[in-house]
Short mmCIF file of C-alpha atoms in Angstrom, two decimals:
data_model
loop_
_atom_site.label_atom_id
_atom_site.label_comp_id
_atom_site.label_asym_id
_atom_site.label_seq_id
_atom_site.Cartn_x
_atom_site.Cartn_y
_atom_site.Cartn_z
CA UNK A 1 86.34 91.52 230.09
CA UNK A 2 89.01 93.72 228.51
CA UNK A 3 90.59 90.42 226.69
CA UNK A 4 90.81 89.52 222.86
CA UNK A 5 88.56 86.67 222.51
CA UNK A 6 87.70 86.44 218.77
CA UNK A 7 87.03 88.51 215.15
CA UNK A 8 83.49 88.24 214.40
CA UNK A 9 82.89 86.97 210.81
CA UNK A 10 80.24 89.18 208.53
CA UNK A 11 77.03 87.78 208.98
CA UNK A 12 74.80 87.20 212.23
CA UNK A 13 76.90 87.06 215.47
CA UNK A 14 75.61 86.32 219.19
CA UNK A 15 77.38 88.14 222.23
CA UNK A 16 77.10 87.58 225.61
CA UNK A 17 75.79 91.35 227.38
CA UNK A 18 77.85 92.18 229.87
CA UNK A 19 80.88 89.96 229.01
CA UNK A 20 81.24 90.58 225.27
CA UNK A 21 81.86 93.81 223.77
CA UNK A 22 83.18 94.65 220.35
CA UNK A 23 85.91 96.89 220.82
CA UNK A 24 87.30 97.63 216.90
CA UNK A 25 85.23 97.70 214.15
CA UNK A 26 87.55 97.84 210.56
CA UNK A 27 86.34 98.15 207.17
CA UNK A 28 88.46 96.09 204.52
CA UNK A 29 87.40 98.32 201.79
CA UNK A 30 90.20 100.75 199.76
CA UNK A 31 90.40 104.08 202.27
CA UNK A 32 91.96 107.16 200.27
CA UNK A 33 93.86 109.16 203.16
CA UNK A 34 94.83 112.79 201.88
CA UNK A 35 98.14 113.50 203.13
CA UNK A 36 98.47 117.50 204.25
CA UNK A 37 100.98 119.60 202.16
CA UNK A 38 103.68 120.22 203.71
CA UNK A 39 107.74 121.42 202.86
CA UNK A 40 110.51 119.40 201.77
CA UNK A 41 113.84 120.10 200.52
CA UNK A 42 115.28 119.08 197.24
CA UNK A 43 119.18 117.81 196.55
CA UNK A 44 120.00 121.30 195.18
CA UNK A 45 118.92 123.01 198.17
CA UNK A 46 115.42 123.83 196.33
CA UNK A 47 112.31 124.24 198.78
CA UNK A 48 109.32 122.44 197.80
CA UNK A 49 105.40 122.78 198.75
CA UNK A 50 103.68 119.10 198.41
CA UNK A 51 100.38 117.04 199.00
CA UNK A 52 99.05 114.45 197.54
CA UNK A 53 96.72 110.85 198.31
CA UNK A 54 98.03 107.73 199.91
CA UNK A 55 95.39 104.95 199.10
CA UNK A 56 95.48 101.81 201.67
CA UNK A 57 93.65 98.99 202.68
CA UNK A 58 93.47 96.82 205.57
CA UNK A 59 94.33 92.80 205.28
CA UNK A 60 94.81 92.14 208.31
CA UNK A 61 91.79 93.68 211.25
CA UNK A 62 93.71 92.29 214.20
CA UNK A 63 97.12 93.90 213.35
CA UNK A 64 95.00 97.07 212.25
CA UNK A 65 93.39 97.41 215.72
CA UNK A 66 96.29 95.55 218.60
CA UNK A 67 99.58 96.42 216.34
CA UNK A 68 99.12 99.86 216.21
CA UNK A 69 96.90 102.89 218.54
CA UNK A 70 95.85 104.90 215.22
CA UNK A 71 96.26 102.82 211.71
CA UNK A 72 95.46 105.72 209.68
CA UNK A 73 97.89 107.93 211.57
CA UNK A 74 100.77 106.32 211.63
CA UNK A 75 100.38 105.76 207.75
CA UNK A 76 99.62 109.60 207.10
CA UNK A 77 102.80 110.17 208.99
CA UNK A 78 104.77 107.58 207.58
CA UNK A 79 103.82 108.49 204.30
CA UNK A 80 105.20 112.61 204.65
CA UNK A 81 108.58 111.25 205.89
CA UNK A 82 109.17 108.97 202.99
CA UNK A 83 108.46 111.58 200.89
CA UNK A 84 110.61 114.23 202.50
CA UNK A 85 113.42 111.45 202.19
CA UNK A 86 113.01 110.51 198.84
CA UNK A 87 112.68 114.45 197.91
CA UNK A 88 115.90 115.39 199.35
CA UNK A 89 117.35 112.38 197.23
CA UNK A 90 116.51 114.51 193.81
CA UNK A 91 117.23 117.39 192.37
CA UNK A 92 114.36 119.63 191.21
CA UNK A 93 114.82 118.83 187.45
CA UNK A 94 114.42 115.44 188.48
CA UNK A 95 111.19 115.49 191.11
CA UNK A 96 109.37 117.46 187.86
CA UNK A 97 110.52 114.55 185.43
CA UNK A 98 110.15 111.66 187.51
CA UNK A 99 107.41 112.25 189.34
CA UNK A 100 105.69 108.60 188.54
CA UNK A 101 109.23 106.96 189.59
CA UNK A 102 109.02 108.99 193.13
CA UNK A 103 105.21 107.80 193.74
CA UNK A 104 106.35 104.12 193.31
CA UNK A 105 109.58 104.55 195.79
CA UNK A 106 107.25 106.14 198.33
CA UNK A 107 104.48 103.62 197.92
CA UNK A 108 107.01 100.48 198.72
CA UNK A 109 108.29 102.42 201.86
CA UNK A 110 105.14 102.40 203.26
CA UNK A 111 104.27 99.21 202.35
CA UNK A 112 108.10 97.51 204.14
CA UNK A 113 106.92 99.41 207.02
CA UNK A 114 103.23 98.71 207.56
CA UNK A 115 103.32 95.21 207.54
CA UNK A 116 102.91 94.65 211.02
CA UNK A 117 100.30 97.30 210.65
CA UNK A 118 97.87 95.36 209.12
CA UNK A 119 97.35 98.04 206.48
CA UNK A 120 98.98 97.47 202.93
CA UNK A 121 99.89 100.77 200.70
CA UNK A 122 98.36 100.30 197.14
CA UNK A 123 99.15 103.67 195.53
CA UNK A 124 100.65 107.18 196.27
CA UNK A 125 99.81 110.05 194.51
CA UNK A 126 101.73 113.44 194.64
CA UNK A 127 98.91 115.94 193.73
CA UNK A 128 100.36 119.39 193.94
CA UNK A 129 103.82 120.74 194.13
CA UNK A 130 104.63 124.16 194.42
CA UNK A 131 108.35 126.27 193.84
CA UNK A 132 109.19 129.57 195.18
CA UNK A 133 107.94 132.02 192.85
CA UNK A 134 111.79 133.24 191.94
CA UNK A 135 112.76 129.81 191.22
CA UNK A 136 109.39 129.37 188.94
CA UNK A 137 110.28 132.39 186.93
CA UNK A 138 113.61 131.18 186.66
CA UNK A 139 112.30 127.99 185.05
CA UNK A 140 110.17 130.37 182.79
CA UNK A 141 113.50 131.90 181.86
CA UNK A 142 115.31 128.95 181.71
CA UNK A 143 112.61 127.55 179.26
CA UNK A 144 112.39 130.77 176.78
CA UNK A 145 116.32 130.69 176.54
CA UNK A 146 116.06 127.26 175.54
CA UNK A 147 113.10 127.71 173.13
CA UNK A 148 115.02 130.82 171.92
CA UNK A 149 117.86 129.10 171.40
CA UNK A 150 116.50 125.43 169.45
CA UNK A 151 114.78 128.45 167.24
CA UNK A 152 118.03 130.20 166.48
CA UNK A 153 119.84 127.31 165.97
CA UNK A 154 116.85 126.08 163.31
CA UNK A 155 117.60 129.36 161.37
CA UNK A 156 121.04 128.59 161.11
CA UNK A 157 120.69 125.57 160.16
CA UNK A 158 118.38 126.52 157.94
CA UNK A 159 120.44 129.05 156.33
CA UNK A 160 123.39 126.62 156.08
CA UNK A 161 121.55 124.41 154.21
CA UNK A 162 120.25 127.06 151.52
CA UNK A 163 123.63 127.83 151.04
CA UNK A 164 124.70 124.31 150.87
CA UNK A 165 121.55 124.23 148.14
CA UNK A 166 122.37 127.10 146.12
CA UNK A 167 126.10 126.50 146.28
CA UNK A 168 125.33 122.82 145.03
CA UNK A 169 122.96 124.30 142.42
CA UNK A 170 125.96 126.79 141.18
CA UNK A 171 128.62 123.48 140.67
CA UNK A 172 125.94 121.63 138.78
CA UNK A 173 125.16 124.18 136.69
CA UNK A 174 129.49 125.09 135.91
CA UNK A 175 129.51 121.40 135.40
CA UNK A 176 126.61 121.03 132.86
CA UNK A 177 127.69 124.20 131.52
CA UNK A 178 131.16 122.65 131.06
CA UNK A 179 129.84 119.45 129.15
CA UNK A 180 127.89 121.62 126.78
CA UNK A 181 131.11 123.41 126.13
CA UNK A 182 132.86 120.51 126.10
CA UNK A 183 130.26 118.70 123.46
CA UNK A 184 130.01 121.38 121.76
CA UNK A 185 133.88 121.18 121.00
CA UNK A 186 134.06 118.48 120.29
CA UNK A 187 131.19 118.52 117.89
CA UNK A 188 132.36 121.30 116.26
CA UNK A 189 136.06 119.79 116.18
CA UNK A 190 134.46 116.80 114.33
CA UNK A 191 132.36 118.99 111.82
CA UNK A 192 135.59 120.93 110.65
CA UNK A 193 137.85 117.89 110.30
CA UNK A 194 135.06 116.11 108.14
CA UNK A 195 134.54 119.01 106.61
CA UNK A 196 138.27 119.25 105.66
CA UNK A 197 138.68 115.48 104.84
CA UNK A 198 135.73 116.00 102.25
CA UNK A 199 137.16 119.27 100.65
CA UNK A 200 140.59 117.01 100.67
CA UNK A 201 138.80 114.32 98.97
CA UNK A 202 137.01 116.59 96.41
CA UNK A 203 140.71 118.30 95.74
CA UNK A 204 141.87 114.99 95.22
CA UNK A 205 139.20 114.16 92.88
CA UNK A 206 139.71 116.99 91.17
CA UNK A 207 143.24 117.29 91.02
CA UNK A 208 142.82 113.35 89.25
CA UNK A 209 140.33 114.06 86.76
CA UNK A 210 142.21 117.13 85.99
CA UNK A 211 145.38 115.02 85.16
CA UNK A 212 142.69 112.62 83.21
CA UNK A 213 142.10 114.98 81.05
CA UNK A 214 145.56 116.51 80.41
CA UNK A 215 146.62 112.86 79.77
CA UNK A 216 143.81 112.42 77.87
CA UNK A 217 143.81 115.85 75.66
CA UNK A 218 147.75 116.27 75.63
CA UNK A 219 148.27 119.17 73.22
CA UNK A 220 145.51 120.94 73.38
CA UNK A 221 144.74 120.52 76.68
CA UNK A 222 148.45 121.59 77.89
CA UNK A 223 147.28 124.67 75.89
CA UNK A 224 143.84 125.08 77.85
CA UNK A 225 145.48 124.67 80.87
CA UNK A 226 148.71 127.09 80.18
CA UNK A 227 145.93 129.77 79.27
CA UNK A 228 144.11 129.24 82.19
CA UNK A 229 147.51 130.09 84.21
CA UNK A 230 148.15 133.15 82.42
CA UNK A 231 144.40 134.14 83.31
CA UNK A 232 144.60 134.10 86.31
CA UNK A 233 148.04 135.27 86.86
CA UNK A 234 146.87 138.76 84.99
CA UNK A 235 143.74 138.46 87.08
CA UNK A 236 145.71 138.21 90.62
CA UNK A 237 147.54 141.59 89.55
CA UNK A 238 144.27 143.16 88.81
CA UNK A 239 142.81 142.59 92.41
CA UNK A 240 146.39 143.97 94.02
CA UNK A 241 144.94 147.02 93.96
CA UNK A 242 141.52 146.87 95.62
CA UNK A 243 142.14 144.92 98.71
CA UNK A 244 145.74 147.17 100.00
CA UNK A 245 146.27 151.01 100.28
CA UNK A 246 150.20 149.43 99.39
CA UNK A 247 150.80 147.50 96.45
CA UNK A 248 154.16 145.82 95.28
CA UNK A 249 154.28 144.89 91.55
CA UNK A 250 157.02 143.76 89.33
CA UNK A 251 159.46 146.05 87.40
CA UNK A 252 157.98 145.37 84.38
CA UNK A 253 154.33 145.16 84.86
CA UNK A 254 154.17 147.65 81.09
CA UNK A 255 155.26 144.58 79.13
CA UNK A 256 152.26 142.37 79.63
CA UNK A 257 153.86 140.16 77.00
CA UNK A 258 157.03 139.57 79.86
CA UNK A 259 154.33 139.07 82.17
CA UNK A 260 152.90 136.22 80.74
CA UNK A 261 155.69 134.95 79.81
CA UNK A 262 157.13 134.53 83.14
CA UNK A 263 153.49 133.02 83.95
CA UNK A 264 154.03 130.42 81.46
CA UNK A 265 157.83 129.25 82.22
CA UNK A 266 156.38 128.64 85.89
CA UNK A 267 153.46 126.74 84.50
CA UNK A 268 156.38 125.42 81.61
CA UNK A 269 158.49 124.06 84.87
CA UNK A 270 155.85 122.33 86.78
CA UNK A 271 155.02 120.92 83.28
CA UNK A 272 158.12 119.59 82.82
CA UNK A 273 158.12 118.11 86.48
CA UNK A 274 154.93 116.15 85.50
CA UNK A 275 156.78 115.50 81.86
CA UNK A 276 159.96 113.67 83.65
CA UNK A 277 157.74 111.81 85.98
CA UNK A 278 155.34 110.55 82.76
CA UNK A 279 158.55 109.70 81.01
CA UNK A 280 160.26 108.08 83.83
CA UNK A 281 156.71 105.69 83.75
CA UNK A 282 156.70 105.49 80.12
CA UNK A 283 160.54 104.25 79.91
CA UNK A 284 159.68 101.14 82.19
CA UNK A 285 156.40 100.50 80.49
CA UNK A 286 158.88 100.90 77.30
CA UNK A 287 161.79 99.21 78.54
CA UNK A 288 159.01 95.93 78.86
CA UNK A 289 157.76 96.25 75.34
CA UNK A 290 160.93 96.88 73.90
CA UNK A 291 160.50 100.54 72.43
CA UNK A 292 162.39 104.24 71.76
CA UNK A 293 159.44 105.97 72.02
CA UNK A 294 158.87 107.93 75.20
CA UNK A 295 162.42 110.01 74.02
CA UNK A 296 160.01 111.23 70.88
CA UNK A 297 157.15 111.68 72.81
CA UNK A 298 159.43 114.23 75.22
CA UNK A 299 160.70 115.73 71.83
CA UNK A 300 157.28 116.29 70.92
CA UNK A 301 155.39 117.40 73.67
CA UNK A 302 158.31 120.07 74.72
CA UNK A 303 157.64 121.28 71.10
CA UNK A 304 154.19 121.75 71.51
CA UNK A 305 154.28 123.51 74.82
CA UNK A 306 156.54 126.49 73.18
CA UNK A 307 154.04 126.88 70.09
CA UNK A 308 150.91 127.10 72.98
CA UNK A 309 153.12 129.39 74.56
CA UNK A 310 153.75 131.41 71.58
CA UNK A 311 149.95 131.35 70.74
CA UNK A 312 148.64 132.75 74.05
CA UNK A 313 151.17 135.27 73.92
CA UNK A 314 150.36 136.49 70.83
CA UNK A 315 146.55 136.24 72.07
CA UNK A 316 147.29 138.68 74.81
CA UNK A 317 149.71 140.85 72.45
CA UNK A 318 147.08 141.50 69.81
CA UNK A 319 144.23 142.24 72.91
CA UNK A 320 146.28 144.90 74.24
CA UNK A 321 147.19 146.62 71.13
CA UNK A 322 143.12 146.38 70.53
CA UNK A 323 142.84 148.44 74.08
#
Protein backbone atom coordinates (compact mmCIF):
# COMPACT_ATOMS: atom_id res chain seq x y z
CA UNK A 1 0.00 0.00 0.00
CA UNK A 2 2.74 2.45 -0.94
CA UNK A 3 4.86 1.30 2.36
CA UNK A 4 8.32 -0.56 2.60
CA UNK A 5 7.45 -3.83 3.98
CA UNK A 6 10.39 -6.16 3.15
CA UNK A 7 13.46 -7.17 0.44
CA UNK A 8 12.53 -10.34 -1.09
CA UNK A 9 15.39 -12.92 -0.86
CA UNK A 10 16.39 -14.83 -4.39
CA UNK A 11 14.47 -17.78 -4.58
CA UNK A 12 10.54 -18.42 -4.56
CA UNK A 13 8.56 -15.53 -2.92
CA UNK A 14 4.62 -15.32 -2.25
CA UNK A 15 2.81 -11.80 -2.51
CA UNK A 16 -0.36 -10.88 -1.58
CA UNK A 17 -2.29 -9.31 -5.17
CA UNK A 18 -3.54 -6.29 -4.53
CA UNK A 19 -1.57 -5.40 -1.33
CA UNK A 20 1.97 -6.39 -2.34
CA UNK A 21 3.79 -4.96 -5.12
CA UNK A 22 7.49 -4.98 -5.82
CA UNK A 23 8.43 -1.59 -6.43
CA UNK A 24 12.60 -1.80 -7.09
CA UNK A 25 14.13 -4.50 -8.56
CA UNK A 26 18.38 -4.15 -8.23
CA UNK A 27 20.89 -6.35 -9.62
CA UNK A 28 24.07 -6.83 -7.29
CA UNK A 29 26.18 -7.70 -10.18
CA UNK A 30 29.40 -5.21 -11.35
CA UNK A 31 27.46 -2.39 -13.73
CA UNK A 32 30.14 -0.53 -16.03
CA UNK A 33 28.53 3.11 -16.41
CA UNK A 34 30.33 5.08 -19.34
CA UNK A 35 30.74 8.50 -18.22
CA UNK A 36 30.14 11.16 -21.37
CA UNK A 37 33.26 13.24 -22.39
CA UNK A 38 33.12 16.26 -21.42
CA UNK A 39 35.77 19.60 -20.74
CA UNK A 40 37.84 20.29 -17.88
CA UNK A 41 40.48 22.66 -17.17
CA UNK A 42 44.00 21.90 -16.16
CA UNK A 43 46.26 23.99 -13.37
CA UNK A 44 48.07 25.74 -16.26
CA UNK A 45 45.03 26.99 -17.75
CA UNK A 46 45.17 23.94 -20.39
CA UNK A 47 41.62 22.77 -21.77
CA UNK A 48 41.05 19.20 -21.75
CA UNK A 49 38.48 16.75 -23.69
CA UNK A 50 37.78 13.50 -21.33
CA UNK A 51 35.65 10.21 -20.97
CA UNK A 52 36.20 7.32 -19.57
CA UNK A 53 34.24 4.10 -17.38
CA UNK A 54 33.20 4.25 -13.79
CA UNK A 55 32.57 0.53 -12.72
CA UNK A 56 30.11 0.15 -9.51
CA UNK A 57 28.22 -2.20 -7.73
CA UNK A 58 25.42 -2.19 -5.43
CA UNK A 59 25.80 -3.60 -1.59
CA UNK A 60 23.27 -2.30 -0.28
CA UNK A 61 19.39 -2.64 -2.53
CA UNK A 62 17.52 -0.61 0.06
CA UNK A 63 19.91 2.43 0.10
CA UNK A 64 20.14 1.90 -3.83
CA UNK A 65 16.35 2.27 -4.29
CA UNK A 66 14.95 4.80 -0.85
CA UNK A 67 18.49 6.80 -0.47
CA UNK A 68 18.62 8.07 -3.70
CA UNK A 69 15.75 8.81 -6.97
CA UNK A 70 18.37 7.60 -9.76
CA UNK A 71 21.55 5.44 -8.35
CA UNK A 72 23.19 5.39 -11.59
CA UNK A 73 22.74 9.12 -12.07
CA UNK A 74 23.86 10.57 -9.33
CA UNK A 75 27.12 8.37 -9.67
CA UNK A 76 27.60 9.39 -13.48
CA UNK A 77 27.37 12.89 -12.19
CA UNK A 78 29.34 12.55 -9.26
CA UNK A 79 31.90 10.90 -11.04
CA UNK A 80 32.47 14.11 -13.94
CA UNK A 81 32.78 16.56 -10.98
CA UNK A 82 35.48 14.69 -9.21
CA UNK A 83 37.21 14.54 -12.17
CA UNK A 84 36.91 18.16 -13.21
CA UNK A 85 38.25 18.82 -9.55
CA UNK A 86 41.01 16.66 -9.48
CA UNK A 87 41.93 17.93 -13.21
CA UNK A 88 42.14 21.46 -12.31
CA UNK A 89 44.49 20.23 -9.38
CA UNK A 90 47.31 19.19 -12.19
CA UNK A 91 49.10 20.54 -14.61
CA UNK A 92 49.01 18.95 -18.08
CA UNK A 93 52.51 17.34 -17.80
CA UNK A 94 51.19 15.81 -14.86
CA UNK A 95 47.42 14.46 -15.95
CA UNK A 96 49.63 12.66 -19.05
CA UNK A 97 52.12 11.11 -16.40
CA UNK A 98 49.92 10.29 -13.70
CA UNK A 99 47.11 9.24 -15.17
CA UNK A 100 46.82 5.81 -12.92
CA UNK A 101 47.35 8.17 -9.68
CA UNK A 102 44.23 10.47 -10.95
CA UNK A 103 41.91 7.22 -11.57
CA UNK A 104 42.57 6.12 -7.91
CA UNK A 105 41.82 9.85 -6.38
CA UNK A 106 38.61 9.89 -8.41
CA UNK A 107 37.58 6.38 -7.57
CA UNK A 108 37.80 7.12 -3.53
CA UNK A 109 35.69 10.36 -4.10
CA UNK A 110 33.03 8.52 -5.30
CA UNK A 111 33.25 5.92 -3.07
CA UNK A 112 33.25 8.78 0.47
CA UNK A 113 30.27 10.00 -1.25
CA UNK A 114 28.11 7.05 -2.25
CA UNK A 115 27.94 5.41 0.84
CA UNK A 116 24.61 6.27 1.72
CA UNK A 117 23.95 5.41 -1.86
CA UNK A 118 24.11 1.96 -1.54
CA UNK A 119 26.41 1.76 -4.56
CA UNK A 120 30.26 1.26 -3.90
CA UNK A 121 32.88 2.63 -6.73
CA UNK A 122 35.34 -0.26 -7.63
CA UNK A 123 37.34 1.31 -10.47
CA UNK A 124 37.57 4.48 -12.71
CA UNK A 125 38.96 4.49 -15.89
CA UNK A 126 39.92 7.67 -17.94
CA UNK A 127 39.63 6.35 -21.57
CA UNK A 128 40.31 9.22 -23.87
CA UNK A 129 41.77 12.61 -23.42
CA UNK A 130 42.10 15.02 -25.97
CA UNK A 131 44.40 18.67 -26.20
CA UNK A 132 43.79 21.47 -28.46
CA UNK A 133 45.46 20.74 -31.56
CA UNK A 134 48.07 23.90 -31.00
CA UNK A 135 48.93 22.68 -27.68
CA UNK A 136 49.44 18.93 -29.24
CA UNK A 137 51.82 20.24 -31.80
CA UNK A 138 53.47 22.09 -29.25
CA UNK A 139 54.12 18.87 -27.34
CA UNK A 140 55.34 17.44 -30.78
CA UNK A 141 57.75 20.36 -30.73
CA UNK A 142 58.51 20.24 -27.36
CA UNK A 143 59.40 16.47 -27.79
CA UNK A 144 61.73 16.83 -31.11
CA UNK A 145 63.69 19.71 -29.27
CA UNK A 146 64.24 17.42 -26.57
CA UNK A 147 65.11 14.36 -28.73
CA UNK A 148 67.24 16.84 -30.76
CA UNK A 149 68.85 17.96 -28.03
CA UNK A 150 69.75 14.32 -25.79
CA UNK A 151 71.16 13.55 -29.59
CA UNK A 152 73.39 16.58 -29.74
CA UNK A 153 74.47 16.35 -26.48
CA UNK A 154 75.44 12.34 -27.23
CA UNK A 155 77.71 13.71 -30.06
CA UNK A 156 79.43 15.86 -27.85
CA UNK A 157 79.93 13.73 -25.54
CA UNK A 158 80.95 11.49 -27.81
CA UNK A 159 83.47 13.63 -29.33
CA UNK A 160 84.85 14.61 -25.89
CA UNK A 161 85.55 11.34 -25.13
CA UNK A 162 87.54 10.51 -28.49
CA UNK A 163 89.53 13.28 -27.68
CA UNK A 164 89.93 12.31 -24.15
CA UNK A 165 90.96 8.72 -25.99
CA UNK A 166 93.31 9.90 -28.45
CA UNK A 167 94.80 12.54 -26.19
CA UNK A 168 95.33 9.64 -23.54
CA UNK A 169 96.70 7.45 -26.36
CA UNK A 170 99.30 10.44 -27.35
CA UNK A 171 100.73 10.66 -23.33
CA UNK A 172 101.11 6.92 -23.27
CA UNK A 173 102.79 6.69 -26.20
CA UNK A 174 105.48 10.12 -25.13
CA UNK A 175 105.70 8.13 -21.99
CA UNK A 176 106.66 4.66 -23.43
CA UNK A 177 108.53 6.48 -25.91
CA UNK A 178 110.40 8.20 -23.05
CA UNK A 179 111.31 4.82 -21.18
CA UNK A 180 112.69 3.40 -24.37
CA UNK A 181 114.82 6.47 -24.56
CA UNK A 182 115.44 6.39 -21.23
CA UNK A 183 116.53 2.40 -21.29
CA UNK A 184 118.11 2.81 -24.03
CA UNK A 185 120.50 5.36 -22.19
CA UNK A 186 121.04 3.89 -19.88
CA UNK A 187 121.91 0.70 -21.65
CA UNK A 188 124.06 2.27 -23.80
CA UNK A 189 125.68 4.34 -20.79
CA UNK A 190 126.43 0.89 -19.23
CA UNK A 191 127.88 -0.70 -22.53
CA UNK A 192 130.49 2.23 -22.93
CA UNK A 193 131.60 2.34 -19.29
CA UNK A 194 132.18 -1.57 -19.39
CA UNK A 195 133.50 -1.20 -22.41
CA UNK A 196 136.02 1.39 -21.06
CA UNK A 197 136.70 -0.47 -17.73
CA UNK A 198 137.73 -3.57 -19.97
CA UNK A 199 140.00 -1.54 -22.43
CA UNK A 200 141.38 -0.01 -18.87
CA UNK A 201 141.92 -3.40 -17.64
CA UNK A 202 143.56 -4.74 -20.87
CA UNK A 203 145.91 -1.35 -20.77
CA UNK A 204 146.68 -2.28 -17.44
CA UNK A 205 147.53 -5.71 -18.34
CA UNK A 206 149.47 -4.66 -20.86
CA UNK A 207 151.19 -1.86 -19.51
CA UNK A 208 152.33 -4.85 -16.57
CA UNK A 209 153.49 -7.45 -18.76
CA UNK A 210 155.21 -4.84 -20.70
CA UNK A 211 157.23 -3.78 -17.53
CA UNK A 212 157.62 -7.82 -17.01
CA UNK A 213 159.44 -8.03 -19.70
CA UNK A 214 161.65 -4.90 -19.55
CA UNK A 215 162.45 -6.13 -15.98
CA UNK A 216 162.88 -9.29 -17.21
CA UNK A 217 165.06 -8.54 -20.57
CA UNK A 218 166.87 -5.33 -19.12
CA UNK A 219 169.45 -4.53 -21.82
CA UNK A 220 168.19 -5.72 -24.60
CA UNK A 221 164.87 -5.13 -24.04
CA UNK A 222 165.51 -1.26 -23.06
CA UNK A 223 166.97 -1.50 -26.62
CA UNK A 224 163.71 -3.12 -28.23
CA UNK A 225 161.73 -0.79 -26.61
CA UNK A 226 163.93 2.57 -27.35
CA UNK A 227 163.68 1.36 -31.11
CA UNK A 228 160.22 0.93 -31.01
CA UNK A 229 159.99 4.79 -29.84
CA UNK A 230 162.07 6.03 -32.51
CA UNK A 231 159.67 4.01 -34.95
CA UNK A 232 157.07 5.40 -34.32
CA UNK A 233 158.19 8.83 -33.66
CA UNK A 234 159.57 8.85 -37.55
CA UNK A 235 156.29 7.18 -38.39
CA UNK A 236 153.99 10.05 -36.66
CA UNK A 237 155.97 12.64 -38.95
CA UNK A 238 155.27 10.59 -41.95
CA UNK A 239 151.38 10.70 -41.52
CA UNK A 240 151.61 14.79 -40.81
CA UNK A 241 151.22 15.13 -44.14
CA UNK A 242 148.21 13.13 -45.31
CA UNK A 243 145.60 13.95 -42.80
CA UNK A 244 146.20 18.34 -42.89
CA UNK A 245 146.43 20.74 -45.94
CA UNK A 246 148.87 22.61 -42.90
CA UNK A 247 151.64 20.91 -41.44
CA UNK A 248 154.08 22.18 -38.62
CA UNK A 249 157.40 20.26 -38.38
CA UNK A 250 160.53 20.89 -36.50
CA UNK A 251 163.48 23.07 -37.70
CA UNK A 252 165.48 20.34 -38.29
CA UNK A 253 163.42 17.64 -39.71
CA UNK A 254 166.87 17.15 -42.59
CA UNK A 255 168.91 15.67 -39.74
CA UNK A 256 166.98 12.51 -39.11
CA UNK A 257 169.90 11.56 -36.89
CA UNK A 258 168.73 14.90 -34.43
CA UNK A 259 165.43 13.55 -34.86
CA UNK A 260 165.88 10.47 -33.27
CA UNK A 261 167.87 11.60 -31.04
CA UNK A 262 165.51 13.89 -29.44
CA UNK A 263 163.07 10.70 -29.68
CA UNK A 264 165.37 8.82 -27.58
CA UNK A 265 166.31 11.48 -24.67
CA UNK A 266 162.35 11.60 -24.19
CA UNK A 267 162.17 7.86 -24.12
CA UNK A 268 165.97 8.25 -22.11
CA UNK A 269 163.91 10.56 -19.41
CA UNK A 270 160.92 8.49 -18.80
CA UNK A 271 163.58 5.71 -18.54
CA UNK A 272 165.29 7.25 -16.03
CA UNK A 273 161.92 8.05 -14.13
CA UNK A 274 161.25 4.24 -14.06
CA UNK A 275 165.28 3.83 -13.25
CA UNK A 276 164.99 6.12 -9.88
CA UNK A 277 161.79 4.49 -8.89
CA UNK A 278 163.52 0.69 -9.45
CA UNK A 279 166.46 2.01 -7.52
CA UNK A 280 164.60 3.71 -4.84
CA UNK A 281 162.94 -0.21 -4.42
CA UNK A 282 166.16 -1.83 -4.85
CA UNK A 283 167.98 0.42 -2.03
CA UNK A 284 165.36 -0.80 0.66
CA UNK A 285 165.38 -4.33 -0.58
CA UNK A 286 169.36 -3.57 -0.32
CA UNK A 287 169.43 -1.64 2.70
CA UNK A 288 167.71 -5.24 4.33
CA UNK A 289 170.31 -7.51 2.89
CA UNK A 290 173.05 -5.38 3.55
CA UNK A 291 174.41 -4.54 -0.08
CA UNK A 292 176.09 -1.57 -2.54
CA UNK A 293 174.64 -2.88 -5.36
CA UNK A 294 171.68 -1.03 -6.81
CA UNK A 295 174.44 2.21 -7.17
CA UNK A 296 176.25 -0.35 -9.88
CA UNK A 297 173.29 -1.52 -11.26
CA UNK A 298 172.31 2.46 -12.03
CA UNK A 299 176.01 2.76 -13.32
CA UNK A 300 175.33 0.03 -15.53
CA UNK A 301 172.10 0.26 -16.91
CA UNK A 302 172.63 4.25 -17.72
CA UNK A 303 175.65 2.80 -19.69
CA UNK A 304 173.78 0.56 -21.61
CA UNK A 305 170.97 2.87 -22.55
CA UNK A 306 173.63 5.37 -24.39
CA UNK A 307 175.31 2.35 -26.39
CA UNK A 308 171.35 1.26 -27.55
CA UNK A 309 171.06 4.73 -28.25
CA UNK A 310 174.14 4.96 -30.23
CA UNK A 311 173.19 1.66 -32.07
CA UNK A 312 169.74 2.71 -33.34
CA UNK A 313 171.14 5.83 -34.39
CA UNK A 314 173.62 4.52 -36.34
CA UNK A 315 170.80 1.98 -37.67
CA UNK A 316 168.84 4.88 -39.00
CA UNK A 317 172.16 6.81 -40.17
CA UNK A 318 173.39 4.00 -42.39
CA UNK A 319 169.39 3.47 -43.83
CA UNK A 320 169.30 6.90 -44.98
CA UNK A 321 172.58 7.14 -46.58
CA UNK A 322 171.29 3.65 -48.36
CA UNK A 323 168.13 5.91 -49.68
Amino acid sequence: MGKFNRILQPGLAVLLPFLDRIAYVKSLKEAAIEIPSQSAITADNVTLELDGVLYTRVFDAYKASYGVEDAEYAISQLAQTTMRSEIGQLSLDHVLKERAALNINITQAINEAAQVWGVVCLRYEIRDIHAPKDVVAAMHRQVTAERTKRAEILDSEGQRQSAINIAEGRKQSVILASEALKWEQINMATGEAEAIILKADATSKGIDAVAGSIREGRESAQGAVSLSVAEKYVEAFGRLAKEGTAVVVPGNMGDMGGMIASAMAVYGKVSEGQRKMLEGRSVSEASEAGSETPSYAQDDTSGKSDEVARSVLQGFEETRQKR
